[in-house]
Amino acid sequence: MPSYLGAIGTATPAHRLAQPVIADFMAGALQLDADGTRKLRALYRVSGIEHRYSVLADYGRANGDYEFFPNTPGLEPFPTVSQRMAAYRREALPLALAAVRESLRQAPGIEAGSLTHLITVSCTGLYAPGLDIELVAALGLPLHVRRTCVNFMGCYAAVNALRLADSIVRADSAARVLVVSVELCTLHFQKSHEEDHLVSNALFGDGAAAALVLGQPLPGPTPCLALQAFHCGLAPEGTKDMAWHIGDFGFEMTLSGYVPALIERGIGQLTAELLKDLPVRREDIRHFALHPGGRKILEAIEKALNLSRDDNRHAYRVLREFGNMSSATVLFVLRELLSTASSADNGAPVLSCAFGPGLTMEAMLLKICA
C-alpha cells in the first residue's frame, strides 16, 4: 500500500524583499566600487528571482538602521555563529508553526494530538533541546510522538524526510507523520568577494513548509500525491563544487559554476535508475516538481531531460517568488503543483528531484490522486 503526501502548508517571514533592494544592501556591505556594484546588480537581474523573504529586516534598510548587523562600514564586527544561532532559535519556531497550522487547516479531521511521528528538517540552524521538542509543546503533540531530526544535509533533505515518512507509513498504515522543514538561509550572509559567496548571497531566502504523510488520501476533493519510489544518486566528482561548512561567521556555502553541468550529466541516469523497476517510462511523465537550485540548474535539467520551460513552470514560479529556500523549496514546488491539479490529472506520474552537497541527487516518483 502506498503512502500519501498531502496538506502541504508553507510560510514565509514578514520581510519580502525585491532582488534589486538586496543587491544594494550587498554592494554596500561588500564596499564595492561602481564597477563592482554594476556587476553585482547584473548577477541579481539574471538570477530568475524577483523577491525573497528574510527574518532579517536589515536587507531592506540602510546602514544606520540595522538591527542585526552592526551599523558600521563593512559591518564590523561581523556577526558570529553564536549570534546567528540565537536568531535562528528565536525565529525558527514561529515560522515552522505557521506552516504546520496551514497544513492542518487543509486536513479536516486530522488533529495535532493524533499525529504519531514528527520529522523536522533543517540545515541552517541547530540547538538542543531543539525545534522538534518545541513543536511538541507548541502544538500539543503527544509526549510520546516519535521524533526524528534530519539536519545539515542541504537542499535535498526534505526528500530524505519524505522517504523516511513513506517507510514509516508503509510499515504501519495507521501512522500519521508530520514533516516540517524550516530554513533561515539569510542568517548566513557571507561578507566575501569570492564568486561562490556572491552567488549564494544572490539565491537563498527563508521559508518553512510542513506536510502530512498518511496511509490513505485526505477526505474530500483536495488532491494529494501517492509516494511511489525513491532513488539517491551521487556524483563524487562534484564533492568540492557544492559544500556546506560551519565557519566562525556563519555557515559557508560552496556553490561553484560547475554544478549545473554536473547535474546535467547525471540527471538522466538518476531518472532511469528511479524508473527501471517501475511500470512508468520517462515519456509517460508530464508533471515535474524540480528543486529550483538556481536558473542555470533548471535550464540544465531541461536540456538533459528534453523539458520545456512550461514543463518546469512550478519550479520557476517558486524561484521567482521565493528564491532557493534550501530543503523547504521542493515542498513549495509540490504545493504549487497540487494547487493546479485537477481530476483530469488523476493517476498522472510526477517526477521530483532535489540536489545538495556530495554532489547528491535525490529523485522520487509520485502519482497525482485527484
PDB file of C-alpha atoms in Angstrom, residues 87-196:
ATOM      1  CA  ALA A  87      18.470  34.478  15.765  1.00  0.00           C
ATOM      2  CA  TYR A  88      17.668  31.036  14.347  1.00  0.00           C
ATOM      3  CA  ARG A  89      16.348  29.852  17.700  1.00  0.00           C
ATOM      4  CA  ARG A  90      14.215  32.968  18.037  1.00  0.00           C
ATOM      5  CA  GLU A  91      12.735  32.835  14.530  1.00  0.00           C
ATOM      6  CA  ALA A  92      12.522  29.151  13.542  1.00  0.00           C
ATOM      7  CA  LEU A  93       9.641  28.069  15.778  1.00  0.00           C
ATOM      8  CA  PRO A  94       7.113  30.804  14.811  1.00  0.00           C
ATOM      9  CA  LEU A  95       7.769  30.191  11.118  1.00  0.00           C
ATOM     10  CA  ALA A  96       7.507  26.415  11.487  1.00  0.00           C
ATOM     11  CA  LEU A  97       4.261  26.762  13.454  1.00  0.00           C
ATOM     12  CA  ALA A  98       2.719  28.918  10.733  1.00  0.00           C
ATOM     13  CA  ALA A  99       3.483  26.240   8.128  1.00  0.00           C
ATOM     14  CA  VAL A 100       2.206  23.397  10.334  1.00  0.00           C
ATOM     15  CA  ARG A 101      -1.033  25.174  11.179  1.00  0.00           C
ATOM     16  CA  GLU A 102      -1.627  25.867   7.500  1.00  0.00           C
ATOM     17  CA  SER A 103      -1.138  22.170   6.702  1.00  0.00           C
ATOM     18  CA  LEU A 104      -3.537  21.104   9.469  1.00  0.00           C
ATOM     19  CA  ARG A 105      -6.159  23.573   8.210  1.00  0.00           C
ATOM     20  CA  GLN A 106      -6.111  21.657   4.934  1.00  0.00           C
ATOM     21  CA  ALA A 107      -6.717  18.342   6.703  1.00  0.00           C
ATOM     22  CA  PRO A 108     -10.122  18.382   8.424  1.00  0.00           C
ATOM     23  CA  GLY A 109     -10.402  15.593  10.921  1.00  0.00           C
ATOM     24  CA  ILE A 110      -6.639  15.343  11.497  1.00  0.00           C
ATOM     25  CA  GLU A 111      -5.895  16.783  14.915  1.00  0.00           C
ATOM     26  CA  ALA A 112      -2.384  17.549  16.120  1.00  0.00           C
ATOM     27  CA  GLY A 113      -2.899  15.206  19.045  1.00  0.00           C
ATOM     28  CA  SER A 114      -3.442  12.279  16.661  1.00  0.00           C
ATOM     29  CA  LEU A 115      -0.033  12.572  14.991  1.00  0.00           C
ATOM     30  CA  THR A 116       2.272   9.620  15.643  1.00  0.00           C
ATOM     31  CA  HIS A 117       5.560  10.826  14.154  1.00  0.00           C
ATOM     32  CA  LEU A 118       7.346  14.163  13.732  1.00  0.00           C
ATOM     33  CA  ILE A 119      10.257  14.665  11.326  1.00  0.00           C
ATOM     34  CA  THR A 120      11.991  18.051  11.390  1.00  0.00           C
ATOM     35  CA  VAL A 121      14.346  19.160   8.640  1.00  0.00           C
ATOM     36  CA  SER A 122      16.879  21.991   8.643  1.00  0.00           C
ATOM     37  CA  CYS A 123      20.435  22.761   7.631  1.00  0.00           C
ATOM     38  CA  THR A 124      20.555  26.409   8.689  1.00  0.00           C
ATOM     39  CA  GLY A 125      20.416  26.120  12.467  1.00  0.00           C
ATOM     40  CA  LEU A 126      20.905  23.756  15.385  1.00  0.00           C
ATOM     41  CA  TYR A 127      20.211  23.756  19.097  1.00  0.00           C
ATOM     42  CA  ALA A 128      19.111  21.232  21.708  1.00  0.00           C
ATOM     43  CA  PRO A 129      16.544  20.697  23.102  1.00  0.00           C
ATOM     44  CA  GLY A 130      15.588  21.597  19.578  1.00  0.00           C
ATOM     45  CA  LEU A 131      12.824  22.645  17.252  1.00  0.00           C
ATOM     46  CA  ASP A 132      11.243  19.192  17.390  1.00  0.00           C
ATOM     47  CA  ILE A 133      10.671  19.385  21.151  1.00  0.00           C
ATOM     48  CA  GLU A 134       9.458  22.982  20.901  1.00  0.00           C
ATOM     49  CA  LEU A 135       6.909  21.896  18.278  1.00  0.00           C
ATOM     50  CA  VAL A 136       5.657  19.126  20.565  1.00  0.00           C
ATOM     51  CA  ALA A 137       4.943  21.703  23.264  1.00  0.00           C
ATOM     52  CA  ALA A 138       3.543  24.413  20.995  1.00  0.00           C
ATOM     53  CA  LEU A 139       1.224  22.107  19.040  1.00  0.00           C
ATOM     54  CA  GLY A 140       0.153  19.927  21.926  1.00  0.00           C
ATOM     55  CA  LEU A 141       1.544  16.784  20.294  1.00  0.00           C
ATOM     56  CA  PRO A 142       1.602  13.615  22.383  1.00  0.00           C
ATOM     57  CA  LEU A 143       4.735  13.493  24.523  1.00  0.00           C
ATOM     58  CA  HIS A 144       5.400  10.024  23.136  1.00  0.00           C
ATOM     59  CA  VAL A 145       5.322  11.207  19.494  1.00  0.00           C
ATOM     60  CA  ARG A 146       8.269   9.638  17.683  1.00  0.00           C
ATOM     61  CA  ARG A 147      10.713  12.369  16.707  1.00  0.00           C
ATOM     62  CA  THR A 148      13.458  12.343  14.083  1.00  0.00           C
ATOM     63  CA  CYS A 149      15.665  15.268  13.045  1.00  0.00           C
ATOM     64  CA  VAL A 150      17.160  15.457   9.551  1.00  0.00           C
ATOM     65  CA  ASN A 151      19.910  18.046   9.897  1.00  0.00           C
ATOM     66  CA  PHE A 152      22.622  19.643   7.768  1.00  0.00           C
ATOM     67  CA  MET A 153      22.004  17.642   4.598  1.00  0.00           C
ATOM     68  CA  GLY A 154      21.234  20.640   2.400  1.00  0.00           C
ATOM     69  CA  CYS A 155      18.628  21.266  -0.261  1.00  0.00           C
ATOM     70  CA  TYR A 156      17.705  17.619  -0.840  1.00  0.00           C
ATOM     71  CA  ALA A 157      16.947  16.866   2.828  1.00  0.00           C
ATOM     72  CA  ALA A 158      13.154  17.089   2.509  1.00  0.00           C
ATOM     73  CA  VAL A 159      13.261  14.183   0.048  1.00  0.00           C
ATOM     74  CA  ASN A 160      15.054  12.118   2.695  1.00  0.00           C
ATOM     75  CA  ALA A 161      12.395  13.118   5.214  1.00  0.00           C
ATOM     76  CA  LEU A 162       9.606  12.072   2.840  1.00  0.00           C
ATOM     77  CA  ARG A 163      11.352   8.760   2.181  1.00  0.00           C
ATOM     78  CA  LEU A 164      11.523   8.121   5.924  1.00  0.00           C
ATOM     79  CA  ALA A 165       7.863   9.091   6.335  1.00  0.00           C
ATOM     80  CA  ASP A 166       6.949   6.759   3.468  1.00  0.00           C
ATOM     81  CA  SER A 167       8.776   3.863   5.142  1.00  0.00           C
ATOM     82  CA  ILE A 168       7.006   4.562   8.443  1.00  0.00           C
ATOM     83  CA  VAL A 169       3.555   4.588   6.855  1.00  0.00           C
ATOM     84  CA  ARG A 170       4.210   1.511   4.728  1.00  0.00           C
ATOM     85  CA  ALA A 171       5.186  -0.334   7.923  1.00  0.00           C
ATOM     86  CA  ASP A 172       2.105   0.939   9.786  1.00  0.00           C
ATOM     87  CA  SER A 173      -0.777   2.259   7.709  1.00  0.00           C
ATOM     88  CA  ALA A 174      -2.293   3.902  10.803  1.00  0.00           C
ATOM     89  CA  ALA A 175       0.758   6.148  11.262  1.00  0.00           C
ATOM     90  CA  ARG A 176       0.298   9.888  10.809  1.00  0.00           C
ATOM     91  CA  VAL A 177       3.595  11.598  10.040  1.00  0.00           C
ATOM     92  CA  LEU A 178       4.193  15.342  10.113  1.00  0.00           C
ATOM     93  CA  VAL A 179       7.226  16.551   8.140  1.00  0.00           C
ATOM     94  CA  VAL A 180       8.398  20.087   8.946  1.00  0.00           C
ATOM     95  CA  SER A 181      11.184  21.883   7.095  1.00  0.00           C
ATOM     96  CA  VAL A 182      12.375  25.313   8.216  1.00  0.00           C
ATOM     97  CA  GLU A 183      15.335  27.108   6.659  1.00  0.00           C
ATOM     98  CA  LEU A 184      16.665  30.557   7.559  1.00  0.00           C
ATOM     99  CA  CYS A 185      19.312  30.806   4.879  1.00  0.00           C
ATOM    100  CA  THR A 186      19.672  34.590   5.030  1.00  0.00           C
ATOM    101  CA  LEU A 187      21.188  34.379   8.511  1.00  0.00           C
ATOM    102  CA  HIS A 188      24.333  33.111   6.816  1.00  0.00           C
ATOM    103  CA  PHE A 189      25.229  36.025   4.562  1.00  0.00           C
ATOM    104  CA  GLN A 190      28.997  35.933   3.968  1.00  0.00           C
ATOM    105  CA  LYS A 191      30.865  39.195   3.515  1.00  0.00           C
ATOM    106  CA  SER A 192      33.167  37.823   0.854  1.00  0.00           C
ATOM    107  CA  HIS A 193      34.099  38.708  -2.717  1.00  0.00           C
ATOM    108  CA  GLU A 194      34.555  35.040  -3.657  1.00  0.00           C
ATOM    109  CA  GLU A 195      32.296  34.000  -6.529  1.00  0.00           C
ATOM    110  CA  ASP A 196      30.708  31.133  -4.550  1.00  0.00           C
TER     111      ASP A 196
END
